[in-house]
Amino acid sequence: MRIRGVFIPLAFLVLSLAFTWPLAADLGGSLGGGLDPQLQSWILAWDTHALRTNPLGVWQAPIFFPYPDTLAYTDHHLLLSLLVAPIIWATGNPALAHNLLVILSYALSGYAVYLLAKEMWGEHTSTIDIPAFVAGVAFAFSSFRMAQFVHLQMLQTAWLPLALLFLMRTLRGARWRDGLLCGLFFTIQCVTALYFAYFAVMTLGLYIGLWVLWVLWQRLRYAHPLPWAVLPRLAAGALLAIAIVIPLTLPYLRVYQSIGVVRSPRELENWSAPLQSYIAIDPGNWLFGRVEALQATGGEFALFPGLVVSLLALIGVLGRGRGDKETGDKETRRQGDAPTLQRSIVPTLQRFNASMLQCFLLLLALLAFVLSLGTVLRLVRGGDVLPVPLPYSLLYERLPGFGALRVPARWGMLVSLAACLLAARGLLVLGSKARRQGDDLGEGNNQSGKSTDVALQCSPKGYPAPMLQCSNAPPLPRWVLAIQALALVLILAESVTTLPLTRAPSLASAPPIYAWLGEPGQADIHTVLELPAGRTQRGAELEKTMLRQYYGILHWKPLVAGYSGLIPFGTTDLLGRAQQLPDAKAIQFLQLAGIDTLVIHNDEYDPSTLAKLRNGLDVSPLMRKRAEVGDASIYTIAPFVGNELPRGATLLLTSDERAPGITALALAQGWAKNGVWLYGAGRIRYYGQMADPMPGQVFDYGLLADTEDPHQYGFALDRQIWHAGGLALYARDPALLVNLEPGIVPTGRFHPEYPATLDIRLNATDAQIGGQLVRWTQPITSAVVELDVASLVEQQLATPAGPLAIPLGSSSVAFAAIPGQPIQIIGQADATAIVRVRIRAGTPQQALLREPGLACAVESHFMGSRLEINVRAAGSGSLLIEARGAAASDDHPIALFSGIQPIAPDGYAAWSFSTDLLMPNEPWQQQKSEALDGRYIVYVKDPNHPGAPGMPIAQYRVRGGQVVDAQPVSLPLMALP
């Protein structure tokens, strides 16, 4: 037994070396083809570097500056890095560590499936080894895994079979350590790749669900006790999983919330498996690769389980229970005087072991097969879409995080796993006749006086285990062993594949600039932009970026560009600005973004372009030439002046789309590191939601778009500190105590509703405004109450200081107040909205604080594909109505329609109009186009501020040429920004 325990894993290791050959012949100098092996090697190098120098900063991988948590842009490999850290520290060669992990993944995956197959079908331990070994070999070198040779994270498939193995043992009420090991292996599988987290949850969840149904059936039919003892063991494994998974998941949640990692439906459609994938194999396969009809159209679409595996799996399914009932009956007879309960449950347990597991594997394969088909059903990739609805789109829209999975075809891994396990069952079914003959012989021996030892496995409290172990099972005939050996040989022959190999980048032969950047004398260099760099990172441009990133191992300076599982929008913004160098505005933008060093690879420019760039940089007052190293010129950008804020200050960060998000992110990152407290709703694609402010909180500083009105945030134009690159920084008015929006968002609504009347209780150190309490530190003896008011009529607003004249539209007014004096503000019902309240220390300078703007209220309704809009508006000018969307095909923006409705000269208008959302063609629409499938939002805006985002009044989707998921969004009376 000890020899077998060493021989089996050693056999898998030898096979792994053979099937990945010639990788083992050049472990330190080769990598799989494409960019992904370089990326995975770089991640291993970064992880081990960070774990040795700054473990808490491991998520801040030095790419895509200034974005945080960039390691979470792909799979982190932290557990794998712990395994190979000594190798990288000793050799400095991450390619070597990468290749060792690749080879080990094949051996571990095969051995794990071998152990799982023995657990599932191990009724006779002396006859299961070869079928289990065949299952392990079939899975380790399956089409799916051989095609994933260049994806280190997708090769880590060993942990799910191990988690399932120990789940089965845990549910039999065995040892505590089984539950803990199940949780541990489940956790490892979840954190190796996001895909595997969903794979593991579905696999283990399905097994537990079927097991619960079986337990309930046993309870109802045989009155068996419920297995309460397994619950604490499951809970122990679950707690262990939670303790490990949560810390490793939080960075991904932050990235998901900040930059909106959702794959477009077009991208999912492109990576959905066609039906042909399940007869497709890697073109490098020695046996079938030259058959054109069987060639996969990409590595993700080689999902053929194999001819022999498919036949054996079919036998394993169709042969369900052929010998099981007979074997169970014989076991019952052998018990003789065993208790009645035991005699009654033995055949039931034996049938459960086979039928339940077969049912589980069939369901698992079916579910994974359907999910691998993705969003549309096609016979071949790029072919016509078949009119069969699939559930993937529903999960994409409803299940959190599911939209981040780019390749639905990868669900085929579970199909391959289930097929290989059923193939092991098929080999056992082929030998069932021999086993029955051996059982008859054993029974005759028993009648002649020889004993047969049959053990009924029971959990604590007598709960039966779903397996029988026979200690004296007869040896299999040679012809059965020959069939099993032949199946093994054929599966091995089917699996041989020529793998793509290329030379790994050599750090020793990297251009000298990279070693120079890593020298101690360059410690003051913090962020590097290497030029030339194209705005769009694709093809050869992406290969160049990945090579520079790999050479960055020599210095670990943060880079603007990079390659990973995704490229954020802000990186494209920065690279786009870099195309305008040496323009002064482009230099200022890079300076504002916190980039301090330009590395210009002179040999990659044509002479005229290089001369123009260098001459422009040489004369710029913001640039300084630092050095010439090899073929590279290094320029330093002067730091931005004016962004120093005191530690402990509070800052409101804009969420306005007019603000350049990447520079706002860079400034916010720097301020946060220096102890500034950040607040704001966040800006999708750039930064997530900051801290939630207290009601009425006043901020020390505000970073806004330079076209935003600072008045609504409590800032004044004369308190502007600087404006540059589309941003403006404002300082707080020391007299401002409260800046409160009294609106309340009703349940099920999107916009807040603002009151027409408001009660304020003002005290020396606090104020209660409409039920919200706001405090400040320094007592006051007098104050000014400022109101932003939206009104559909000219009116006199009642205040303690007397009536205040309110014009049509939106306006701001102020009046004096004394602490301790009750304040009641009364406006005309249904025509007034008190949008904002500010309280300042001091006395008012004037009653009307700014020019009136637009106010409006909108009700919208859907009637099929038409949208009806009822508007009440007041103010001077007109109202802009527009619909914008994003195409389902590739997420590109769509301007569906826009039109202007003029407001009457008297300053008030009420309209009722409608538009067709599929084919807008109304007289008031100046711009219109045909709707494409996608998601849309209808806005109302003030045309005097065309860059403002506007207020949404309806949202819907167009799917298959039909308006679906239509949601009217009522807009209560408010001021338009």
PDB file of N, CA and C in Angstrom, residues 711-785:
ATOM      1  N   HIS A 711     -21.383  76.522  -5.948  1.00  0.00           N
ATOM      2  CA  HIS A 711     -22.356  77.033  -4.989  1.00  0.00           C
ATOM      3  C   HIS A 711     -23.139  75.907  -4.322  1.00  0.00           C
ATOM      4  N   GLN A 712     -23.525  74.869  -5.089  1.00  0.00           N
ATOM      5  CA  GLN A 712     -24.349  73.806  -4.525  1.00  0.00           C
ATOM      6  C   GLN A 712     -23.598  72.974  -3.496  1.00  0.00           C
ATOM      7  N   TYR A 713     -22.267  73.000  -3.529  1.00  0.00           N
ATOM      8  CA  TYR A 713     -21.470  72.259  -2.553  1.00  0.00           C
ATOM      9  C   TYR A 713     -21.037  73.115  -1.369  1.00  0.00           C
ATOM     10  N   GLY A 714     -21.457  74.386  -1.372  1.00  0.00           N
ATOM     11  CA  GLY A 714     -21.089  75.266  -0.277  1.00  0.00           C
ATOM     12  C   GLY A 714     -19.807  76.030  -0.504  1.00  0.00           C
ATOM     13  N   PHE A 715     -19.272  76.013  -1.716  1.00  0.00           N
ATOM     14  CA  PHE A 715     -18.045  76.740  -2.025  1.00  0.00           C
ATOM     15  C   PHE A 715     -18.387  77.971  -2.867  1.00  0.00           C
ATOM     16  N   ALA A 716     -17.540  78.955  -2.790  1.00  0.00           N
ATOM     17  CA  ALA A 716     -17.728  80.184  -3.560  1.00  0.00           C
ATOM     18  C   ALA A 716     -16.593  80.330  -4.559  1.00  0.00           C
ATOM     19  N   LEU A 717     -16.862  81.023  -5.680  1.00  0.00           N
ATOM     20  CA  LEU A 717     -15.857  81.187  -6.716  1.00  0.00           C
ATOM     21  C   LEU A 717     -14.631  81.930  -6.206  1.00  0.00           C
ATOM     22  N   ASP A 718     -14.841  82.862  -5.291  1.00  0.00           N
ATOM     23  CA  ASP A 718     -13.700  83.630  -4.796  1.00  0.00           C
ATOM     24  C   ASP A 718     -12.829  82.826  -3.826  1.00  0.00           C
ATOM     25  N   ARG A 719     -13.251  81.573  -3.501  1.00  0.00           N
ATOM     26  CA  ARG A 719     -12.445  80.715  -2.638  1.00  0.00           C
ATOM     27  C   ARG A 719     -11.707  79.653  -3.456  1.00  0.00           C
ATOM     28  N   GLN A 720     -11.605  79.867  -4.771  1.00  0.00           N
ATOM     29  CA  GLN A 720     -10.901  78.911  -5.614  1.00  0.00           C
ATOM     30  C   GLN A 720      -9.393  79.023  -5.387  1.00  0.00           C
ATOM     31  N   ILE A 721      -8.750  77.867  -5.140  1.00  0.00           N
ATOM     32  CA  ILE A 721      -7.305  77.841  -4.918  1.00  0.00           C
ATOM     33  C   ILE A 721      -6.557  77.746  -6.243  1.00  0.00           C
ATOM     34  N   TRP A 722      -6.985  76.832  -7.120  1.00  0.00           N
ATOM     35  CA  TRP A 722      -6.400  76.722  -8.439  1.00  0.00           C
ATOM     36  C   TRP A 722      -7.367  76.000  -9.358  1.00  0.00           C
ATOM     37  N   HIS A 723      -7.157  76.157 -10.639  1.00  0.00           N
ATOM     38  CA  HIS A 723      -7.838  75.309 -11.622  1.00  0.00           C
ATOM     39  C   HIS A 723      -6.840  74.964 -12.718  1.00  0.00           C
ATOM     40  N   ALA A 724      -6.856  73.683 -13.112  1.00  0.00           N
ATOM     41  CA  ALA A 724      -5.906  73.186 -14.115  1.00  0.00           C
ATOM     42  C   ALA A 724      -6.427  71.868 -14.661  1.00  0.00           C
ATOM     43  N   GLY A 725      -6.231  71.666 -15.949  1.00  0.00           N
ATOM     44  CA  GLY A 725      -6.559  70.388 -16.571  1.00  0.00           C
ATOM     45  C   GLY A 725      -8.004  69.964 -16.405  1.00  0.00           C
ATOM     46  N   GLY A 726      -8.930  70.926 -16.358  1.00  0.00           N
ATOM     47  CA  GLY A 726     -10.344  70.597 -16.225  1.00  0.00           C
ATOM     48  C   GLY A 726     -10.826  70.447 -14.796  1.00  0.00           C
ATOM     49  N   LEU A 727      -9.958  70.676 -13.802  1.00  0.00           N
ATOM     50  CA  LEU A 727     -10.322  70.563 -12.395  1.00  0.00           C
ATOM     51  C   LEU A 727     -10.152  71.899 -11.694  1.00  0.00           C
ATOM     52  N   ALA A 728     -10.849  72.060 -10.594  1.00  0.00           N
ATOM     53  CA  ALA A 728     -10.709  73.257  -9.763  1.00  0.00           C
ATOM     54  C   ALA A 728     -10.771  72.843  -8.304  1.00  0.00           C
ATOM     55  N   LEU A 729      -9.896  73.419  -7.500  1.00  0.00           N
ATOM     56  CA  LEU A 729      -9.845  73.141  -6.067  1.00  0.00           C
ATOM     57  C   LEU A 729     -10.348  74.357  -5.318  1.00  0.00           C
ATOM     58  N   TYR A 730     -11.318  74.139  -4.422  1.00  0.00           N
ATOM     59  CA  TYR A 730     -11.914  75.214  -3.645  1.00  0.00           C
ATOM     60  C   TYR A 730     -11.647  74.989  -2.170  1.00  0.00           C
ATOM     61  N   ALA A 731     -11.555  76.098  -1.440  1.00  0.00           N
ATOM     62  CA  ALA A 731     -11.410  76.051   0.013  1.00  0.00           C
ATOM     63  C   ALA A 731     -12.729  76.477   0.652  1.00  0.00           C
ATOM     64  N   ARG A 732     -12.959  76.012   1.842  1.00  0.00           N
ATOM     65  CA  ARG A 732     -14.201  76.282   2.587  1.00  0.00           C
ATOM     66  C   ARG A 732     -14.285  77.739   3.026  1.00  0.00           C
ATOM     67  N   ASP A 733     -15.478  78.266   2.996  1.00  0.00           N
ATOM     68  CA  ASP A 733     -15.761  79.548   3.629  1.00  0.00           C
ATOM     69  C   ASP A 733     -15.787  79.321   5.134  1.00  0.00           C
ATOM     70  N   PRO A 734     -14.914  79.964   5.919  1.00  0.00           N
ATOM     71  CA  PRO A 734     -14.879  79.706   7.364  1.00  0.00           C
ATOM     72  C   PRO A 734     -16.205  79.963   8.069  1.00  0.00           C
ATOM     73  N   ALA A 735     -17.035  80.803   7.459  1.00  0.00           N
ATOM     74  CA  ALA A 735     -18.309  81.129   8.110  1.00  0.00           C
ATOM     75  C   ALA A 735     -19.376  80.060   7.878  1.00  0.00           C
ATOM     76  N   LEU A 736     -19.166  79.169   6.911  1.00  0.00           N
ATOM     77  CA  LEU A 736     -20.192  78.174   6.587  1.00  0.00           C
ATOM     78  C   LEU A 736     -20.240  77.093   7.659  1.00  0.00           C
ATOM     79  N   LEU A 737     -21.435  76.854   8.210  1.00  0.00           N
ATOM     80  CA  LEU A 737     -21.625  75.871   9.280  1.00  0.00           C
ATOM     81  C   LEU A 737     -22.371  74.634   8.802  1.00  0.00           C
ATOM     82  N   VAL A 738     -23.325  74.809   7.903  1.00  0.00           N
ATOM     83  CA  VAL A 738     -24.194  73.713   7.468  1.00  0.00           C
ATOM     84  C   VAL A 738     -24.425  73.825   5.971  1.00  0.00           C
ATOM     85  N   ASN A 739     -24.385  72.701   5.282  1.00  0.00           N
ATOM     86  CA  ASN A 739     -24.769  72.630   3.879  1.00  0.00           C
ATOM     87  C   ASN A 739     -25.577  71.346   3.709  1.00  0.00           C
ATOM     88  N   LEU A 740     -26.913  71.457   3.776  1.00  0.00           N
ATOM     89  CA  LEU A 740     -27.785  70.288   3.878  1.00  0.00           C
ATOM     90  C   LEU A 740     -28.788  70.252   2.745  1.00  0.00           C
ATOM     91  N   GLU A 741     -28.946  69.056   2.176  1.00  0.00           N
ATOM     92  CA  GLU A 741     -29.988  68.803   1.188  1.00  0.00           C
ATOM     93  C   GLU A 741     -31.138  68.110   1.907  1.00  0.00           C
ATOM     94  N   PRO A 742     -32.296  68.776   2.093  1.00  0.00           N
ATOM     95  CA  PRO A 742     -33.368  68.205   2.926  1.00  0.00           C
ATOM     96  C   PRO A 742     -34.256  67.195   2.209  1.00  0.00           C
ATOM     97  N   GLY A 743     -33.946  66.844   0.973  1.00  0.00           N
ATOM     98  CA  GLY A 743     -34.781  65.898   0.248  1.00  0.00           C
ATOM     99  C   GLY A 743     -34.650  64.486   0.790  1.00  0.00           C
ATOM    100  N   ILE A 744     -35.699  63.699   0.622  1.00  0.00           N
ATOM    101  CA  ILE A 744     -35.751  62.305   1.059  1.00  0.00           C
ATOM    102  C   ILE A 744     -36.154  61.449  -0.135  1.00  0.00           C
ATOM    103  N   VAL A 745     -35.425  60.362  -0.363  1.00  0.00           N
ATOM    104  CA  VAL A 745     -35.745  59.453  -1.466  1.00  0.00           C
ATOM    105  C   VAL A 745     -36.801  58.468  -0.985  1.00  0.00           C
ATOM    106  N   PRO A 746     -38.022  58.539  -1.514  1.00  0.00           N
ATOM    107  CA  PRO A 746     -39.061  57.582  -1.096  1.00  0.00           C
ATOM    108  C   PRO A 746     -38.702  56.157  -1.523  1.00  0.00           C
ATOM    109  N   THR A 747     -39.261  55.188  -0.843  1.00  0.00           N
ATOM    110  CA  THR A 747     -39.025  53.779  -1.159  1.00  0.00           C
ATOM    111  C   THR A 747     -39.428  53.484  -2.607  1.00  0.00           C
ATOM    112  N   GLY A 748     -38.534  52.864  -3.343  1.00  0.00           N
ATOM    113  CA  GLY A 748     -38.816  52.505  -4.721  1.00  0.00           C
ATOM    114  C   GLY A 748     -38.604  53.622  -5.716  1.00  0.00           C
ATOM    115  N   ARG A 749     -38.137  54.783  -5.259  1.00  0.00           N
ATOM    116  CA  ARG A 749     -37.895  55.909  -6.151  1.00  0.00           C
ATOM    117  C   ARG A 749     -36.396  56.126  -6.328  1.00  0.00           C
ATOM    118  N   PHE A 750     -36.042  56.918  -7.321  1.00  0.00           N
ATOM    119  CA  PHE A 750     -34.645  57.218  -7.612  1.00  0.00           C
ATOM    120  C   PHE A 750     -34.247  58.607  -7.134  1.00  0.00           C
ATOM    121  N   HIS A 751     -35.111  59.583  -7.379  1.00  0.00           N
ATOM    122  CA  HIS A 751     -34.793  60.970  -7.036  1.00  0.00           C
ATOM    123  C   HIS A 751     -35.378  61.340  -5.677  1.00  0.00           C
ATOM    124  N   PRO A 752     -34.729  62.248  -4.959  1.00  0.00           N
ATOM    125  CA  PRO A 752     -35.310  62.719  -3.693  1.00  0.00           C
ATOM    126  C   PRO A 752     -36.477  63.674  -3.945  1.00  0.00           C
ATOM    127  N   GLU A 753     -37.395  63.690  -3.006  1.00  0.00           N
ATOM    128  CA  GLU A 753     -38.489  64.660  -3.022  1.00  0.00           C
ATOM    129  C   GLU A 753     -38.166  65.749  -2.010  1.00  0.00           C
ATOM    130  N   TYR A 754     -38.303  66.997  -2.454  1.00  0.00           N
ATOM    131  CA  TYR A 754     -37.935  68.129  -1.618  1.00  0.00           C
ATOM    132  C   TYR A 754     -39.181  68.780  -1.036  1.00  0.00           C
ATOM    133  N   PRO A 755     -39.089  69.275   0.202  1.00  0.00           N
ATOM    134  CA  PRO A 755     -40.273  69.849   0.851  1.00  0.00           C
ATOM    135  C   PRO A 755     -40.588  71.247   0.339  1.00  0.00           C
ATOM    136  N   ALA A 756     -41.875  71.591   0.411  1.00  0.00           N
ATOM    137  CA  ALA A 756     -42.304  72.960   0.112  1.00  0.00           C
ATOM    138  C   ALA A 756     -42.281  73.820   1.362  1.00  0.00           C
ATOM    139  N   THR A 757     -42.358  73.205   2.528  1.00  0.00           N
ATOM    140  CA  THR A 757     -42.260  73.917   3.804  1.00  0.00           C
ATOM    141  C   THR A 757     -41.188  73.232   4.640  1.00  0.00           C
ATOM    142  N   LEU A 758     -40.566  73.990   5.526  1.00  0.00           N
ATOM    143  CA  LEU A 758     -39.459  73.455   6.300  1.00  0.00           C
ATOM    144  C   LEU A 758     -39.391  74.143   7.653  1.00  0.00           C
ATOM    145  N   ASP A 759     -39.229  73.348   8.704  1.00  0.00           N
ATOM    146  CA  ASP A 759     -39.042  73.850  10.057  1.00  0.00           C
ATOM    147  C   ASP A 759     -37.581  73.693  10.454  1.00  0.00           C
ATOM    148  N   ILE A 760     -37.016  74.766  11.018  1.00  0.00           N
ATOM    149  CA  ILE A 760     -35.622  74.760  11.468  1.00  0.00           C
ATOM    150  C   ILE A 760     -35.584  75.232  12.915  1.00  0.00           C
ATOM    151  N   ARG A 761     -34.905  74.464  13.771  1.00  0.00           N
ATOM    152  CA  ARG A 761     -34.653  74.887  15.145  1.00  0.00           C
ATOM    153  C   ARG A 761     -33.160  75.180  15.259  1.00  0.00           C
ATOM    154  N   LEU A 762     -32.827  76.462  15.345  1.00  0.00           N
ATOM    155  CA  LEU A 762     -31.439  76.895  15.339  1.00  0.00           C
ATOM    156  C   LEU A 762     -30.978  77.200  16.758  1.00  0.00           C
ATOM    157  N   ASN A 763     -29.860  76.588  17.161  1.00  0.00           N
ATOM    158  CA  ASN A 763     -29.259  76.834  18.463  1.00  0.00           C
ATOM    159  C   ASN A 763     -27.828  77.346  18.279  1.00  0.00           C
ATOM    160  N   ALA A 764     -27.142  77.585  19.391  1.00  0.00           N
ATOM    161  CA  ALA A 764     -25.805  78.160  19.320  1.00  0.00           C
ATOM    162  C   ALA A 764     -24.790  77.196  18.725  1.00  0.00           C
ATOM    163  N   THR A 765     -24.954  75.910  18.955  1.00  0.00           N
ATOM    164  CA  THR A 765     -23.970  74.927  18.479  1.00  0.00           C
ATOM    165  C   THR A 765     -24.584  73.819  17.629  1.00  0.00           C
ATOM    166  N   ASP A 766     -25.872  73.920  17.295  1.00  0.00           N
ATOM    167  CA  ASP A 766     -26.476  72.907  16.439  1.00  0.00           C
ATOM    168  C   ASP A 766     -27.738  73.453  15.804  1.00  0.00           C
ATOM    169  N   ALA A 767     -28.233  72.680  14.855  1.00  0.00           N
ATOM    170  CA  ALA A 767     -29.494  73.035  14.198  1.00  0.00           C
ATOM    171  C   ALA A 767     -30.206  71.756  13.832  1.00  0.00           C
ATOM    172  N   GLN A 768     -31.527  71.768  14.047  1.00  0.00           N
ATOM    173  CA  GLN A 768     -32.360  70.642  13.619  1.00  0.00           C
ATOM    174  C   GLN A 768     -33.157  71.114  12.418  1.00  0.00           C
ATOM    175  N   ILE A 769     -32.894  70.502  11.260  1.00  0.00           N
ATOM    176  CA  ILE A 769     -33.491  70.933   9.998  1.00  0.00           C
ATOM    177  C   ILE A 769     -34.330  69.793   9.453  1.00  0.00           C
ATOM    178  N   GLY A 770     -35.632  69.959   9.545  1.00  0.00           N
ATOM    179  CA  GLY A 770     -36.527  68.932   9.019  1.00  0.00           C
ATOM    180  C   GLY A 770     -36.279  67.568   9.618  1.00  0.00           C
ATOM    181  N   GLY A 771     -35.947  67.497  10.895  1.00  0.00           N
ATOM    182  CA  GLY A 771     -35.719  66.221  11.552  1.00  0.00           C
ATOM    183  C   GLY A 771     -34.279  65.749  11.529  1.00  0.00           C
ATOM    184  N   GLN A 772     -33.360  66.451  10.852  1.00  0.00           N
ATOM    185  CA  GLN A 772     -31.950  66.076  10.807  1.00  0.00           C
ATOM    186  C   GLN A 772     -31.132  67.025  11.680  1.00  0.00           C
ATOM    187  N   LEU A 773     -30.349  66.478  12.566  1.00  0.00           N
ATOM    188  CA  LEU A 773     -29.566  67.257  13.513  1.00  0.00           C
ATOM    189  C   LEU A 773     -28.160  67.448  12.975  1.00  0.00           C
ATOM    190  N   VAL A 774     -27.703  68.703  12.973  1.00  0.00           N
ATOM    191  CA  VAL A 774     -26.363  69.063  12.514  1.00  0.00           C
ATOM    192  C   VAL A 774     -25.686  69.865  13.619  1.00  0.00           C
ATOM    193  N   ARG A 775     -24.409  69.514  13.916  1.00  0.00           N
ATOM    194  CA  ARG A 775     -23.682  70.203  14.978  1.00  0.00           C
ATOM    195  C   ARG A 775     -22.435  70.881  14.417  1.00  0.00           C
ATOM    196  N   TRP A 776     -21.951  71.901  15.156  1.00  0.00           N
ATOM    197  CA  TRP A 776     -20.671  72.536  14.869  1.00  0.00           C
ATOM    198  C   TRP A 776     -19.987  72.850  16.192  1.00  0.00           C
ATOM    199  N   THR A 777     -18.752  73.287  16.135  1.00  0.00           N
ATOM    200  CA  THR A 777     -17.949  73.400  17.365  1.00  0.00           C
ATOM    201  C   THR A 777     -18.018  74.772  18.009  1.00  0.00           C
ATOM    202  N   GLN A 778     -17.879  75.850  17.243  1.00  0.00           N
ATOM    203  CA  GLN A 778     -17.840  77.188  17.816  1.00  0.00           C
ATOM    204  C   GLN A 778     -19.252  77.759  17.946  1.00  0.00           C
ATOM    205  N   PRO A 779     -19.664  78.195  19.157  1.00  0.00           N
ATOM    206  CA  PRO A 779     -21.005  78.775  19.330  1.00  0.00           C
ATOM    207  C   PRO A 779     -21.167  80.053  18.506  1.00  0.00           C
ATOM    208  N   ILE A 780     -22.409  80.308  18.073  1.00  0.00           N
ATOM    209  CA  ILE A 780     -22.713  81.509  17.295  1.00  0.00           C
ATOM    210  C   ILE A 780     -23.801  82.311  17.995  1.00  0.00           C
ATOM    211  N   THR A 781     -23.796  83.590  17.728  1.00  0.00           N
ATOM    212  CA  THR A 781     -24.839  84.477  18.278  1.00  0.00           C
ATOM    213  C   THR A 781     -25.777  84.985  17.201  1.00  0.00           C
ATOM    214  N   SER A 782     -25.355  84.923  15.954  1.00  0.00           N
ATOM    215  CA  SER A 782     -26.216  85.297  14.834  1.00  0.00           C
ATOM    216  C   SER A 782     -25.861  84.434  13.635  1.00  0.00           C
ATOM    217  N   ALA A 783     -26.803  84.305  12.716  1.00  0.00           N
ATOM    218  CA  ALA A 783     -26.582  83.424  11.581  1.00  0.00           C
ATOM    219  C   ALA A 783     -27.342  83.907  10.367  1.00  0.00           C
ATOM    220  N   VAL A 784     -26.949  83.356   9.229  1.00  0.00           N
ATOM    221  CA  VAL A 784     -27.634  83.590   7.968  1.00  0.00           C
ATOM    222  C   VAL A 784     -28.120  82.246   7.444  1.00  0.00           C
ATOM    223  N   VAL A 785     -29.385  82.162   7.106  1.00  0.00           N
ATOM    224  CA  VAL A 785     -29.949  80.965   6.495  1.00  0.00           C
ATOM    225  C   VAL A 785     -30.088  81.216   5.005  1.00  0.00           C
TER     226      VAL A 785
END
